[in-house]
């Protein structure tokens, strides 16, 4: 018999999920009894489906749903047909299993550089709230990369590892190894809460510790409960640690009709969320987490004595969009209100449930929370959330200005120990860097943390270890941030080609050359070496490296072609906008040169490139680019004869050749930097 499907509006849905549902007719009771949610091997179709808008139960017809919604419905809580597909001899899995394995933390991929028969493999992504990685897990991941991957580890923009190149027959071995070494990939992908961000710095400060504890609790609250992950990879053996009682209480509380009663997934049900869901927690001023790009942003608010009192909450951020579809767009989160510290889990749960019940499930391009809020407006959204929360939000508290904090270099933790933040280009740990990190982390038994900017932090270092670790890092090419090009420090790129199936053009493989070209233009137009901008590159418009927050964002829109986005700011608080479309990679300097030259000539004191482009306006900037004829040659009256003797010239020329420059270029660069440093000193 085909299960009957019942469509209900929000009010009736609350009643059905609430324990006090006796007011509904016997027909509802009959349907509930016939079609209970089940975590057993026998699957029953879910009774309730979340809708984009409330409908009339008596007159409605079934709402269109995306294919993924059908896969979830028929999966017995994300088990079938993945469990069967993993047992076949084929190197790949079918379409339904490909969608379901995302919930387990994996994507099916193939090498797009290869022609002919597709060479399938799987990317695994870990779940590391706050970016915390134990010594044991780091060493296990390092081993797995060599034994089953492509010999590299990738640090992601959501503080996790990605392990590429795992073939199907090795999936269970790799997954179970991660689980048995204090790790997890559960929910790192798929239509549920992803990894929860928090500042990676291991400061022993009340606000930082409270932010990290809150991130851990939110991650635990929104972790799937039906056991499908452990059933699949460790034959049902449970490795979950004991949860804080406040998490257990908040998850089970159904006072305001948030839960599915008697379901293996009390928050998610069988359908989980309409799309991915992202949360970040931080402290005032520290925007290392790109707070406003998340579905929920949470900020610790403390009193004058530094004691955490509650949280400002922001909602509706998100980066993904689709080219040539203006109805899709990146969006910044906006404030919904303030809650006392004991209410944070209930408020987050209420927001998640509002998205679960009202987010669109017919077209996945519009399924993120940002589109619901854009459609409803923040006032209506707040009102609906408050019904699930059971309280009114208080006005948000005033906060100081935000700034991007890299947490690179050596710092005191506050407990007598040190931490060291290390820059890793595009987060790719490979070669000598990988070997060096392994040796140091293993020798000193260090825990580590991954930053939201694809870097790594070595934690809990004894002061006496600082010198030998510094020497070992330098020998492995891991230099202090003062020796890294400032452009590289803030740059990010997604993996893109060859493994990402969505990539249109290069990102990670292309960004080293792109940054060198930006630096070359800086030199050409007279900008000093210590000058920098935020550059982010993605191979497609989905925005994994958050290019829409960059001062200069390059978004792949064709083979060897990019959209250019301008207007983000260094503090990551302003959304960039599209400046140019379809700029071929060989033509980028035609746009860069006039923009950077104009910035150097017309900027206000200490004005960032992003602020400059916003102040000038795109119409004026387009005019400057269109009329550009090249960098003006300096007047002869400004000519400076740098060298007075042959010996000095030859010495400088030898140094210049190392950097592919001539003696005059290097000398002028040194002079410009010296003058700039003197001017900066006077202006401070």
XYZ file of C-alpha atoms in Angstrom:
684
model
C 0.000 0.000 0.000
C 1.321 3.462 -0.887
C 1.711 5.543 2.267
C -0.620 8.509 2.471
C 1.118 11.866 2.666
C -0.347 14.634 4.769
C 0.509 18.277 4.125
C -0.070 20.656 6.993
C 0.550 24.289 7.765
C 2.831 25.531 10.500
C 0.250 25.693 13.250
C -1.039 22.189 12.602
C 2.524 20.926 12.262
C 3.288 22.261 15.731
C 0.304 20.454 17.104
C 1.210 17.179 15.443
C 4.750 17.280 16.793
C 3.728 18.418 20.252
C 2.811 15.790 22.802
C -0.507 17.565 23.444
C -2.026 16.795 20.063
C -5.304 15.334 21.316
C -7.263 18.251 19.865
C -6.825 16.861 16.344
C -9.329 14.509 14.754
C -9.210 10.748 14.820
C -8.231 10.865 11.135
C -4.952 12.525 12.082
C -4.419 9.933 14.804
C -5.060 7.136 12.357
C -2.507 8.534 9.909
C 0.028 9.010 12.661
C -0.383 5.410 13.766
C -0.129 4.092 10.227
C 2.930 6.062 9.200
C 5.274 6.427 12.148
C 8.857 7.465 11.510
C 11.079 4.431 11.924
C 14.786 3.840 12.393
C 14.410 0.109 11.801
C 15.277 -1.583 8.531
C 11.628 -1.361 7.464
C 11.068 2.100 6.038
C 7.861 4.104 6.206
C 7.251 7.317 4.301
C 7.291 10.380 6.546
C 3.967 11.876 7.468
C 5.001 15.511 7.491
C 6.924 17.363 4.848
C 8.366 20.817 5.349
C 7.024 23.344 2.860
C 8.051 26.724 1.529
C 4.732 28.296 2.580
C 1.815 27.183 4.751
C -0.949 25.435 2.843
C -4.532 24.502 3.536
C -4.663 20.841 4.534
C -8.129 20.331 3.115
C -7.517 21.671 -0.409
C -3.820 21.435 -1.184
C -2.129 19.106 -3.615
C 1.307 17.687 -3.018
C 4.020 20.316 -3.352
C 6.789 19.693 -5.865
C 9.974 18.474 -4.213
C 13.516 18.172 -5.486
C 14.998 14.791 -6.314
C 17.217 14.956 -3.232
C 14.131 15.239 -1.007
C 12.861 11.961 -2.485
C 16.233 10.306 -1.897
C 16.185 11.381 1.748
C 12.614 10.215 2.209
C 13.374 6.735 0.897
C 16.732 6.318 2.650
C 15.763 4.966 6.093
C 17.630 7.835 7.734
C 20.476 8.153 5.212
C 21.217 4.419 4.929
C 19.651 3.067 1.740
C 20.833 2.579 -1.014
C 24.298 3.701 0.131
C 24.723 0.594 2.269
C 24.149 -1.602 -0.799
C 26.167 0.520 -3.222
C 29.268 0.298 -1.043
C 29.233 -3.476 -1.465
C 29.273 -3.500 -5.272
C 32.409 -4.023 -7.368
C 31.985 -0.812 -9.347
C 34.393 2.066 -8.545
C 31.511 4.509 -8.138
C 28.074 4.685 -6.500
C 24.690 5.583 -7.982
C 22.974 8.959 -7.947
C 20.955 8.452 -4.763
C 23.950 7.097 -2.849
C 26.071 9.995 -4.125
C 23.671 12.413 -2.438
C 23.411 10.385 0.764
C 27.144 9.885 1.292
C 27.440 13.651 1.690
C 25.696 13.334 5.063
C 28.478 10.940 6.020
C 31.065 13.569 5.111
C 32.123 12.521 1.619
C 31.778 13.580 -2.020
C 32.224 11.328 -5.034
C 34.671 12.865 -7.528
C 36.694 12.002 -10.610
C 39.880 13.424 -12.099
C 38.811 15.896 -14.771
C 42.356 16.202 -16.124
C 42.159 12.615 -17.344
C 40.439 11.736 -20.608
C 38.565 8.546 -21.356
C 37.194 6.327 -18.595
C 36.436 8.264 -15.448
C 38.766 7.594 -12.533
C 36.461 7.794 -9.506
C 37.540 8.580 -5.976
C 36.066 10.121 -2.848
C 36.879 13.246 -0.890
C 36.408 12.925 2.873
C 35.856 15.970 5.079
C 36.204 15.874 8.847
C 34.043 17.603 11.446
C 36.158 19.632 13.893
C 34.184 22.210 15.916
C 36.407 25.254 16.593
C 38.996 23.627 14.330
C 40.246 21.492 17.228
C 42.377 18.521 16.207
C 43.921 16.218 18.783
C 47.489 15.018 18.407
C 46.197 11.496 17.826
C 43.800 12.552 15.071
C 46.366 14.713 13.270
C 48.852 11.855 13.075
C 46.116 9.479 11.894
C 45.027 11.899 9.146
C 48.642 12.377 8.080
C 49.042 8.608 7.759
C 45.750 8.187 5.896
C 46.752 10.830 3.342
C 49.826 8.774 2.439
C 48.238 5.329 2.636
C 44.869 5.955 0.990
C 44.853 9.524 -0.385
C 46.969 11.586 -2.777
C 49.689 12.295 -0.202
C 48.338 15.672 0.877
C 45.993 17.078 3.507
C 43.882 20.133 2.865
C 42.906 22.631 5.539
C 39.495 24.084 4.696
C 37.758 27.419 5.135
C 35.503 25.764 7.746
C 38.323 24.559 9.998
C 38.309 20.948 8.829
C 40.516 18.516 6.929
C 39.790 17.330 3.425
C 41.331 14.058 2.326
C 41.264 13.547 -1.439
C 41.690 10.476 -3.610
C 40.200 7.700 -1.458
C 38.861 4.858 -3.612
C 35.574 3.140 -2.821
C 36.965 -0.120 -1.508
C 39.017 1.803 1.083
C 36.213 4.044 2.350
C 35.250 1.906 5.327
C 38.859 1.469 6.418
C 39.516 5.210 6.233
C 36.234 6.207 7.887
C 36.618 3.730 10.735
C 40.218 4.831 11.302
C 39.120 8.438 11.634
C 36.361 7.461 14.066
C 38.654 5.293 16.190
C 41.172 8.152 16.440
C 38.790 10.671 18.038
C 37.583 12.081 14.724
C 34.377 12.219 12.727
C 33.122 13.114 9.275
C 29.426 12.965 10.256
C 27.577 15.981 8.900
C 30.621 17.616 7.336
C 28.528 17.723 4.128
C 24.825 17.285 3.362
C 21.561 18.995 4.321
C 22.247 19.572 8.002
C 24.408 21.652 10.280
C 28.005 21.707 9.038
C 31.161 22.311 11.072
C 30.689 25.050 13.683
C 33.364 27.749 13.470
C 35.040 29.560 16.353
C 38.336 31.472 16.667
C 41.193 28.999 16.428
C 43.421 30.846 18.898
C 43.721 28.776 22.121
C 43.633 31.828 24.368
C 42.860 31.055 27.986
C 40.461 33.981 28.235
C 36.895 33.860 29.493
C 35.279 35.075 26.277
C 37.328 32.872 23.941
C 36.806 29.798 26.091
C 33.081 30.508 26.329
C 32.819 30.974 22.552
C 34.546 27.650 21.947
C 32.419 25.850 24.536
C 29.300 27.293 22.915
C 30.461 26.166 19.463
C 31.027 22.659 20.825
C 27.545 22.625 22.386
C 25.823 23.859 19.214
C 27.663 21.211 17.216
C 26.524 18.521 19.655
C 22.926 19.802 19.703
C 22.653 19.564 15.911
C 24.476 16.251 15.445
C 22.281 13.499 13.905
C 21.012 10.996 16.477
C 19.716 8.061 14.414
C 23.006 6.150 14.284
C 23.238 5.821 10.496
C 26.871 6.970 10.479
C 28.126 4.391 12.962
C 25.976 1.663 11.403
C 27.665 2.280 8.077
C 31.311 2.601 9.046
C 31.905 0.786 12.372
C 29.047 -1.744 12.280
C 26.943 0.133 14.813
C 29.635 0.544 17.460
C 29.131 3.891 19.207
C 32.055 6.264 19.699
C 30.134 9.332 20.838
C 31.449 11.045 23.946
C 29.200 12.014 26.841
C 27.242 15.155 26.042
C 26.819 18.089 28.437
C 23.451 17.862 30.222
C 22.382 21.258 28.870
C 22.725 19.886 25.318
C 20.659 16.777 26.078
C 17.995 18.908 27.757
C 17.769 21.411 24.908
C 17.560 18.714 22.251
C 14.777 16.788 24.005
C 12.743 19.863 25.001
C 9.527 20.054 22.987
C 7.704 22.752 24.912
C 7.112 24.811 21.778
C 6.613 22.052 19.218
C 10.108 21.952 17.777
C 10.606 18.183 17.825
C 9.397 15.165 15.921
C 7.879 12.957 18.635
C 9.179 9.380 18.869
C 11.544 9.981 15.963
C 15.121 8.733 15.695
C 15.913 12.310 14.599
C 13.993 14.621 16.956
C 15.259 17.823 15.298
C 15.850 16.714 11.711
C 13.139 14.087 11.113
C 13.547 11.971 7.986
C 13.954 14.957 5.664
C 16.697 16.785 7.584
C 17.086 20.419 6.434
C 16.322 21.850 2.993
C 20.051 22.571 2.411
C 23.365 22.970 4.180
C 23.372 25.038 7.371
C 26.377 26.924 8.759
C 27.033 28.381 12.203
C 29.921 30.454 13.570
C 30.619 31.668 17.115
C 33.101 34.383 18.029
C 33.981 37.174 20.444
C 33.760 40.948 19.869
C 36.352 42.369 17.412
C 37.567 38.916 16.246
C 36.165 38.267 12.782
C 38.543 35.463 11.915
C 35.419 33.323 11.321
C 33.786 35.466 8.584
C 30.814 35.790 10.915
C 28.373 37.375 8.477
C 28.675 34.651 5.844
C 26.951 32.086 8.068
C 23.303 31.058 8.425
C 23.705 31.842 12.113
C 26.410 34.048 13.599
C 26.767 34.095 17.390
C 28.811 36.691 19.318
C 29.640 36.441 23.011
C 28.591 39.530 24.995
C 30.374 40.072 28.325
C 29.921 42.506 31.181
C 32.474 45.083 32.335
C 34.268 42.404 34.363
C 34.703 40.163 31.332
C 32.043 37.667 32.414
C 29.970 36.313 29.485
C 26.318 37.285 29.869
C 24.694 36.360 26.574
C 24.907 36.503 22.803
C 24.099 38.715 19.860
C 22.674 36.531 17.089
C 22.836 37.244 13.355
C 20.967 35.253 10.696
C 20.751 34.769 6.945
C 24.302 34.866 5.644
C 25.444 32.713 2.744
C 27.770 32.841 -0.252
C 26.460 30.489 -2.938
C 24.872 31.787 -6.131
C 24.362 30.769 -9.764
C 25.810 32.638 -12.750
C 23.322 34.630 -14.798
C 20.543 34.073 -12.280
C 20.086 37.358 -10.459
C 17.522 35.731 -8.171
C 20.440 33.908 -6.543
C 22.916 36.003 -4.586
C 25.399 36.150 -1.726
C 24.008 37.745 1.437
C 25.301 39.017 4.758
C 23.721 37.891 8.015
C 21.710 40.538 9.853
C 20.899 40.902 13.563
C 17.848 39.097 14.921
C 18.452 39.935 18.580
C 20.172 39.158 21.861
C 19.583 36.187 24.169
C 20.855 35.401 27.702
C 23.647 32.827 27.769
C 21.449 30.014 29.133
C 19.068 30.382 26.181
C 21.500 30.089 23.291
C 20.809 26.426 22.461
C 17.047 26.997 22.489
C 17.363 30.073 20.259
C 19.611 28.271 17.769
C 17.252 25.295 17.728
C 14.288 27.604 17.065
C 16.082 29.179 14.080
C 16.991 25.770 12.682
C 13.417 24.525 13.051
C 12.046 27.634 11.335
C 14.286 26.894 8.366
C 13.374 23.190 8.496
C 9.661 23.963 8.285
C 9.727 26.870 5.837
C 12.835 26.617 3.689
C 12.129 25.686 0.080
C 12.427 22.021 -0.835
C 11.365 22.263 -4.474
C 14.414 24.062 -5.919
C 17.726 23.644 -4.139
C 19.097 26.858 -5.607
C 16.721 28.735 -3.293
C 16.776 26.434 -0.266
C 19.252 28.259 1.975
C 18.033 30.260 4.958
C 19.080 33.531 3.301
C 16.325 33.187 0.691
C 13.658 32.566 3.326
C 14.692 35.704 5.211
C 14.963 37.707 2.001
C 11.432 36.619 1.103
C 9.862 37.149 4.517
C 11.884 40.051 5.875
C 13.624 39.952 9.221
C 10.561 41.049 11.238
C 8.362 38.169 10.090
C 11.248 35.743 10.459
C 11.901 36.920 14.024
C 8.220 36.522 14.896
C 8.100 32.923 13.666
C 11.368 32.024 15.412
C 10.048 33.470 18.666
C 7.105 31.054 18.504
C 9.549 28.131 18.574
C 11.863 29.866 21.042
C 9.041 30.742 23.427
C 10.463 34.190 24.199
C 11.031 37.570 22.613
C 14.518 38.432 21.439
C 16.069 41.388 23.233
C 17.727 44.189 21.232
C 21.286 43.383 20.182
C 24.029 44.840 22.316
C 26.437 47.406 20.898
C 29.791 45.942 19.870
C 33.179 47.436 18.938
C 34.477 47.466 15.372
C 35.357 44.158 13.768
C 38.795 43.228 12.472
C 40.286 40.208 10.771
C 42.663 38.402 13.114
C 44.903 35.801 11.500
C 46.348 34.429 14.798
C 49.593 33.760 12.931
C 52.976 33.897 14.616
C 53.923 33.252 18.250
C 51.528 34.189 21.066
C 51.073 33.529 24.755
C 48.002 31.401 25.485
C 47.519 32.814 28.981
C 48.310 29.626 30.876
C 52.086 29.802 30.681
C 52.177 28.009 27.319
C 52.557 29.361 23.773
C 50.867 28.821 20.451
C 52.236 29.335 16.955
C 50.047 30.108 13.939
C 51.497 29.031 10.593
C 50.516 30.174 7.124
C 49.812 27.364 4.631
C 49.230 28.447 1.020
C 45.633 27.505 0.106
C 45.639 25.145 3.085
C 47.458 22.437 1.123
C 49.758 20.473 3.451
C 52.170 18.620 1.196
C 55.800 17.748 0.564
C 58.386 19.185 2.935
C 55.714 21.172 4.786
C 53.780 17.984 5.544
C 56.904 16.134 6.671
C 58.030 19.030 8.899
C 54.644 19.450 10.569
C 54.420 15.717 11.189
C 57.825 15.604 12.853
C 57.151 18.587 15.128
C 53.610 17.581 16.093
C 54.697 14.011 16.800
C 57.903 14.900 18.678
C 56.313 17.459 21.001
C 52.910 15.722 21.196
C 51.129 18.908 20.152
C 47.426 19.405 19.581
C 46.577 21.660 16.670
C 43.773 23.862 15.400
C 42.730 24.719 11.872
C 41.802 28.333 11.147
C 38.932 29.533 8.918
C 41.628 31.028 6.663
C 43.116 27.605 5.813
C 46.049 27.923 8.217
C 47.194 25.807 11.168
C 47.908 26.614 14.821
C 50.302 24.562 16.948
C 49.004 24.621 20.536
C 50.259 24.106 24.097
C 53.948 24.749 23.423
C 56.381 24.984 26.327
C 58.424 28.232 26.169
C 61.642 26.196 26.122
C 60.489 24.535 22.891
C 60.057 27.804 20.994
C 63.584 28.051 19.623
C 63.995 24.453 18.376
C 60.491 24.498 16.885
C 61.176 27.825 15.133
C 64.383 26.423 13.631
C 62.654 23.222 12.504
C 59.791 25.187 10.935
C 62.184 27.468 9.052
C 64.104 24.482 7.713
C 60.810 23.111 6.432
C 59.900 26.392 4.725
C 57.275 27.389 7.314
C 58.328 30.969 7.956
C 57.044 33.575 10.439
C 54.306 35.764 8.943
C 56.680 38.727 8.636
C 58.567 36.739 5.974
C 55.463 35.813 3.968
C 54.112 38.115 1.254
C 51.195 40.028 2.865
C 49.041 39.141 -0.133
C 49.418 35.444 0.656
C 48.529 35.914 4.331
C 44.885 36.803 3.626
C 44.400 35.030 0.276
C 42.164 31.974 -0.090
C 41.207 29.617 -2.895
C 38.939 26.594 -3.218
C 40.362 23.298 -4.590
C 38.497 23.586 -7.927
C 40.135 21.585 -10.742
C 40.924 18.774 -11.229
C 38.703 16.991 -8.676
C 35.769 19.294 -7.923
C 32.899 18.437 -10.304
C 31.499 21.971 -10.082
C 34.665 23.874 -11.027
C 34.571 25.940 -14.211
C 38.202 27.047 -14.057
C 41.284 27.007 -11.817
C 41.470 28.300 -8.256
C 43.970 26.580 -5.933
C 46.345 25.641 -8.737
C 46.082 29.115 -10.235
C 46.291 31.376 -7.206
C 50.088 31.279 -6.685
C 50.651 32.797 -10.125
C 47.721 35.201 -9.709
C 49.161 36.573 -6.461
C 52.556 37.051 -8.101
C 50.848 38.968 -10.889
C 49.004 41.175 -8.405
C 52.299 41.858 -6.640
C 53.900 42.636 -9.990
C 51.196 45.196 -10.763
C 51.658 46.705 -7.302
C 55.339 47.221 -8.077
C 54.599 48.584 -11.528
C 52.204 51.255 -10.234
C 54.396 52.156 -7.253
C 52.666 50.419 -4.327
C 55.070 49.298 -1.564
C 55.724 45.684 -0.635
C 53.985 46.028 2.738
C 50.746 46.985 0.957
C 48.141 44.257 0.673
C 44.550 43.492 -0.255
C 42.281 40.505 0.410
C 42.279 38.270 -2.687
C 40.046 35.203 -2.928
C 39.609 32.877 -5.886
C 36.978 30.234 -6.612
C 36.524 27.991 -9.620
C 32.735 28.407 -9.655
C 30.075 30.720 -8.165
C 29.289 28.509 -5.138
C 31.719 30.580 -3.110
C 33.516 28.011 -0.961
C 36.462 30.381 -0.429
C 34.027 33.239 0.311
C 35.118 35.428 -2.647
C 32.161 37.753 -2.233
C 33.756 39.171 0.922
C 37.104 39.883 -0.753
C 38.506 43.239 -1.771
C 39.370 41.485 -5.029
C 37.317 38.378 -5.699
C 37.885 36.219 -8.773
C 34.988 33.840 -9.515
C 35.291 31.359 -12.342
C 32.713 31.995 -15.075
C 34.259 30.080 -17.972
C 37.428 28.245 -19.021
C 40.349 30.510 -18.053
C 37.838 33.267 -17.331
C 36.713 35.079 -14.190
C 34.146 37.473 -12.856
C 35.850 40.254 -10.918
C 34.213 41.253 -7.650
C 35.208 44.420 -5.790
C 34.190 46.129 -2.573
C 34.771 43.705 0.264
C 36.764 45.075 3.174
C 39.673 43.754 5.274
C 37.421 43.259 8.329
C 35.033 41.034 6.318
C 31.975 43.179 7.045
C 31.036 44.410 3.557
C 29.686 42.430 0.631
C 31.534 42.778 -2.669
C 29.740 43.404 -5.958
C 30.283 42.255 -9.534
C 32.586 44.663 -11.380
C 33.456 42.782 -14.569
C 32.284 39.577 -16.266
C 34.163 37.140 -18.465
C 37.651 38.579 -18.013
C 40.149 36.182 -19.576
C 43.011 35.222 -17.326
C 45.570 36.778 -19.690
C 43.702 40.116 -19.565
C 43.535 40.566 -15.798
C 46.309 43.167 -15.726
C 44.211 45.383 -17.994
C 41.799 45.693 -15.073
C 44.270 45.486 -12.187
C 46.666 48.206 -13.382
C 44.235 51.125 -13.658
C 42.459 50.161 -10.427
C 45.630 49.860 -8.340
C 47.223 52.952 -9.895
C 44.106 54.991 -9.173
C 44.051 53.659 -5.608
C 47.658 54.723 -5.053
C 47.021 58.202 -6.434
C 43.579 58.935 -4.967
C 43.293 56.997 -1.712
C 42.669 58.701 1.586
C 45.066 58.146 4.479
C 45.292 54.396 5.201
C 42.219 53.750 3.032
C 41.915 50.084 2.100
C 41.397 49.060 -1.509
C 37.878 47.842 -0.720
C 36.884 51.098 0.936
C 38.429 53.021 -1.961
C 36.424 51.134 -4.601
C 33.210 51.683 -2.654
C 33.900 55.385 -2.207
C 34.780 55.916 -5.883
C 31.812 53.949 -7.188
C 31.834 51.395 -9.975
C 30.785 53.840 -12.697
C 33.887 55.966 -12.121
C 36.120 52.891 -11.830
C 34.782 51.490 -15.119
C 35.576 54.793 -16.780
C 39.136 54.653 -15.424
C 39.601 51.097 -16.710
C 38.110 51.855 -20.130
C 40.370 54.894 -20.675
C 43.530 53.242 -19.376
C 46.564 53.553 -21.634
C 49.235 52.333 -19.246
C 51.219 53.519 -16.251
C 52.418 57.074 -16.960
C 56.147 57.325 -17.419
C 57.855 59.353 -14.703
C 58.954 62.838 -15.613
C 62.694 63.217 -16.248
C 62.971 65.759 -13.464
C 62.159 62.982 -10.992
C 64.948 60.724 -12.286
C 67.151 59.467 -9.482
C 70.616 58.144 -10.096
C 70.854 55.431 -7.481
C 74.356 54.071 -7.953
C 77.556 56.094 -7.581
C 80.067 53.258 -7.827
C 80.403 50.034 -9.789
C 80.851 47.762 -6.756
C 77.525 48.794 -5.204
C 75.734 48.364 -8.504
C 77.116 44.861 -9.043
C 76.194 43.775 -5.500
C 72.612 45.042 -5.831
C 72.319 43.576 -9.330
C 73.291 40.126 -8.029
C 70.613 40.319 -5.337
C 68.039 41.584 -7.834
C 68.574 38.645 -10.186
C 67.469 36.281 -7.434
C 64.024 37.951 -7.616
C 64.050 38.262 -11.435
C 64.549 42.032 -11.262
C 67.241 44.432 -12.360
C 69.355 46.476 -9.982
C 67.391 49.683 -10.501
C 64.033 47.975 -9.817
C 65.270 46.474 -6.574
C 66.880 49.726 -5.437
C 63.721 51.727 -6.126
C 61.627 49.128 -4.278
C 63.862 49.459 -1.210
C 63.681 53.258 -1.377
C 59.883 53.265 -1.797
C 59.437 50.923 1.145
C 61.724 53.043 3.303
C 59.850 56.232 2.417
C 56.515 54.533 3.027
C 57.648 53.297 6.437
C 58.764 56.801 7.397
C 55.475 58.313 6.238
C 53.471 55.691 8.123
C 55.479 56.437 11.231
C 54.693 60.134 10.998
C 50.981 59.547 10.462
C 50.564 57.330 13.527
